[in-house]
PDB file of C-alpha atoms in Angstrom:
ATOM      1  CA  PHE A   1     125.695 245.681 -91.595  1.00 55.00           C
ATOM      2  CA  GLY A   2     125.929 241.930 -91.179  1.00 56.00           C
ATOM      3  CA  THR A   3     122.816 240.728 -89.372  1.00 63.00           C
ATOM      4  CA  HIS A   4     121.424 244.263 -88.959  1.00 72.00           C
ATOM      5  CA  ALA A   5     120.283 244.477 -92.582  1.00 74.00           C
ATOM      6  CA  PRO A   6     121.016 241.237 -94.417  1.00 75.00           C
ATOM      7  CA  ILE A   7     121.741 241.388 -98.139  1.00 79.00           C
ATOM      8  CA  GLY A   8     118.600 241.142-100.225  1.00 80.00           C
ATOM      9  CA  SER A   9     116.279 242.012 -97.374  1.00 82.00           C
ATOM     10  CA  VAL A  10     113.774 244.817 -97.020  1.00 84.00           C
ATOM     11  CA  THR A  11     114.268 246.969 -93.946  1.00 83.00           C
ATOM     12  CA  VAL A  12     111.517 249.194 -92.564  1.00 85.00           C
ATOM     13  CA  VAL A  13     112.207 252.008 -90.103  1.00 87.00           C
ATOM     14  CA  GLY A  14     109.306 253.447 -88.137  1.00 87.00           C
ATOM     15  CA  GLY A  15     108.953 256.299 -85.689  1.00 89.00           C
ATOM     16  CA  ASP A  16     107.459 259.719 -85.097  1.00 90.00           C
ATOM     17  CA  GLY A  17     107.590 262.301 -87.884  1.00 85.00           C
ATOM     18  CA  GLY A  18     110.644 264.520 -87.643  1.00 86.00           C
ATOM     19  CA  SER A  19     112.655 262.029 -85.598  1.00 91.00           C
ATOM     20  CA  GLY A  20     115.338 261.579 -88.294  1.00 90.00           C
ATOM     21  CA  LYS A  21     114.269 258.309 -89.922  1.00 89.00           C
ATOM     22  CA  SER A  22     114.706 259.573 -93.473  1.00 88.00           C
ATOM     23  CA  GLN A  23     118.103 261.117 -92.701  1.00 92.00           C
ATOM     24  CA  LEU A  24     119.315 257.913 -91.045  1.00 93.00           C
ATOM     25  CA  CYS A  25     118.135 255.728 -93.911  1.00 92.00           C
ATOM     26  CA  GLN A  26     119.613 258.029 -96.539  1.00 94.00           C
ATOM     27  CA  GLN A  27     122.949 257.967 -94.717  1.00 95.00           C
ATOM     28  CA  ALA A  28     122.832 254.158 -94.576  1.00 93.00           C
ATOM     29  CA  ALA A  29     121.910 253.813 -98.260  1.00 94.00           C
ATOM     30  CA  THR A  30     124.665 256.226 -99.262  1.00 96.00           C
ATOM     31  CA  ALA A  31     127.246 254.348 -97.188  1.00 95.00           C
ATOM     32  CA  ILE A  32     126.246 251.060 -98.822  1.00 93.00           C
ATOM     33  CA  ALA A  33     126.306 252.570-102.328  1.00 95.00           C
ATOM     34  CA  ALA A  34     129.719 254.170-101.673  1.00 96.00           C
ATOM     35  CA  SER A  35     131.163 251.089 -99.902  1.00 94.00           C
ATOM     36  CA  LEU A  36     131.778 253.134 -96.753  1.00 95.00           C
ATOM     37  CA  PRO A  37     131.224 252.195 -93.084  1.00 94.00           C
ATOM     38  CA  PHE A  38     127.968 253.273 -91.459  1.00 93.00           C
ATOM     39  CA  MET A  39     127.897 254.145 -87.759  1.00 92.00           C
ATOM     40  CA  GLY A  40     131.143 252.257 -87.251  1.00 92.00           C
ATOM     41  CA  LEU A  41     129.893 249.116 -88.993  1.00 91.00           C
ATOM     42  CA  PRO A  42     131.412 247.882 -92.235  1.00 90.00           C
ATOM     43  CA  THR A  43     129.174 247.697 -95.280  1.00 90.00           C
ATOM     44  CA  ILE A  44     129.408 245.506 -98.329  1.00 87.00           C
ATOM     45  CA  GLY A  45     129.234 247.898-101.242  1.00 86.00           C
ATOM     46  CA  GLY A  46     126.356 247.471-103.613  1.00 90.00           C
ATOM     47  CA  ALA A  47     123.157 248.996-104.863  1.00 92.00           C
ATOM     48  CA  ALA A  48     120.770 250.500-102.322  1.00 91.00           C
ATOM     49  CA  VAL A  49     117.169 251.590-102.806  1.00 90.00           C
ATOM     50  CA  LEU A  50     115.597 254.192-100.549  1.00 88.00           C
ATOM     51  CA  ILE A  51     111.879 254.950-100.655  1.00 85.00           C
ATOM     52  CA  SER A  52     110.943 258.052 -98.701  1.00 80.00           C
ATOM     53  CA  ALA A  53     107.277 259.004 -98.506  1.00 79.00           C
ATOM     54  CA  GLU A  54     107.447 261.876 -95.994  1.00 78.00           C
ATOM     55  CA  ASP A  55     109.781 264.368 -97.690  1.00 81.00           C
ATOM     56  CA  SER A  56     109.075 266.737-100.578  1.00 84.00           C
ATOM     57  CA  ASP A  57     110.922 266.093-103.850  1.00 81.00           C
ATOM     58  CA  LYS A  58     113.645 268.659-103.112  1.00 88.00           C
ATOM     59  CA  VAL A  59     114.584 267.524 -99.595  1.00 90.00           C
ATOM     60  CA  PRO A  60     116.268 264.185-100.449  1.00 89.00           C
ATOM     61  CA  HIS A  61     118.322 265.761-103.238  1.00 91.00           C
ATOM     62  CA  SER A  62     119.629 268.662-101.143  1.00 94.00           C
ATOM     63  CA  ARG A  63     120.285 266.266 -98.254  1.00 94.00           C
ATOM     64  CA  GLN A  64     122.196 263.979-100.643  1.00 96.00           C
ATOM     65  CA  ARG A  65     124.429 266.829-101.758  1.00 96.00           C
ATOM     66  CA  ARG A  66     125.310 267.580 -98.125  1.00 96.00           C
ATOM     67  CA  LEU A  67     125.961 263.902 -97.421  1.00 96.00           C
ATOM     68  CA  ASN A  68     128.170 263.637-100.491  1.00 97.00           C
ATOM     69  CA  ASP A  69     130.182 266.665 -99.409  1.00 97.00           C
ATOM     70  CA  THR A  70     130.634 265.207 -95.924  1.00 96.00           C
ATOM     71  CA  LEU A  71     131.615 261.766 -97.214  1.00 95.00           C
ATOM     72  CA  GLY A  72     133.765 263.012-100.096  1.00 96.00           C
ATOM     73  CA  VAL A  73     131.724 261.299-102.803  1.00 97.00           C
ATOM     74  CA  THR A  74     129.940 262.666-105.864  1.00 96.00           C
ATOM     75  CA  MET A  75     126.621 261.871-107.519  1.00 95.00           C
ATOM     76  CA  ARG A  76     128.663 260.270-110.297  1.00 95.00           C
ATOM     77  CA  ASP A  77     130.309 257.944-107.735  1.00 95.00           C
ATOM     78  CA  LEU A  78     126.837 256.785-106.698  1.00 96.00           C
ATOM     79  CA  ALA A  79     125.364 256.476-110.208  1.00 96.00           C
ATOM     80  CA  GLY A  80     123.686 253.112-110.701  1.00 95.00           C
ATOM     81  CA  ARG A  81     124.123 252.265-107.027  1.00 95.00           C
ATOM     82  CA  LEU A  82     121.730 254.622-105.230  1.00 92.00           C
TER      83      LEU A  82
END
C-alpha cells in the first residue's frame, strides 16, 4: 500500500456498523498475506494481523473461505502469514 498503510504500522478503520469495515480489512489482510494487489495497489507480501471485534467467531472464517476461493488461495497458503 505504500503510504496508505506503512510497514510496521497499526491501521484503524472506523465507521458505522454494517458498512463493510471488517470485510474491507479482511480483504486487505488477505492480499498482504498472499502477496496479491489490493484495490489495484501493489502489496509487499508479509504477515498481517486482523483484529475484528464486531463479528461472531464463525463469520470471519466463512468469509475467509469465500475470499480464498475468489483469490485462488488456500488456508495453507496463508498459514503463518494471516
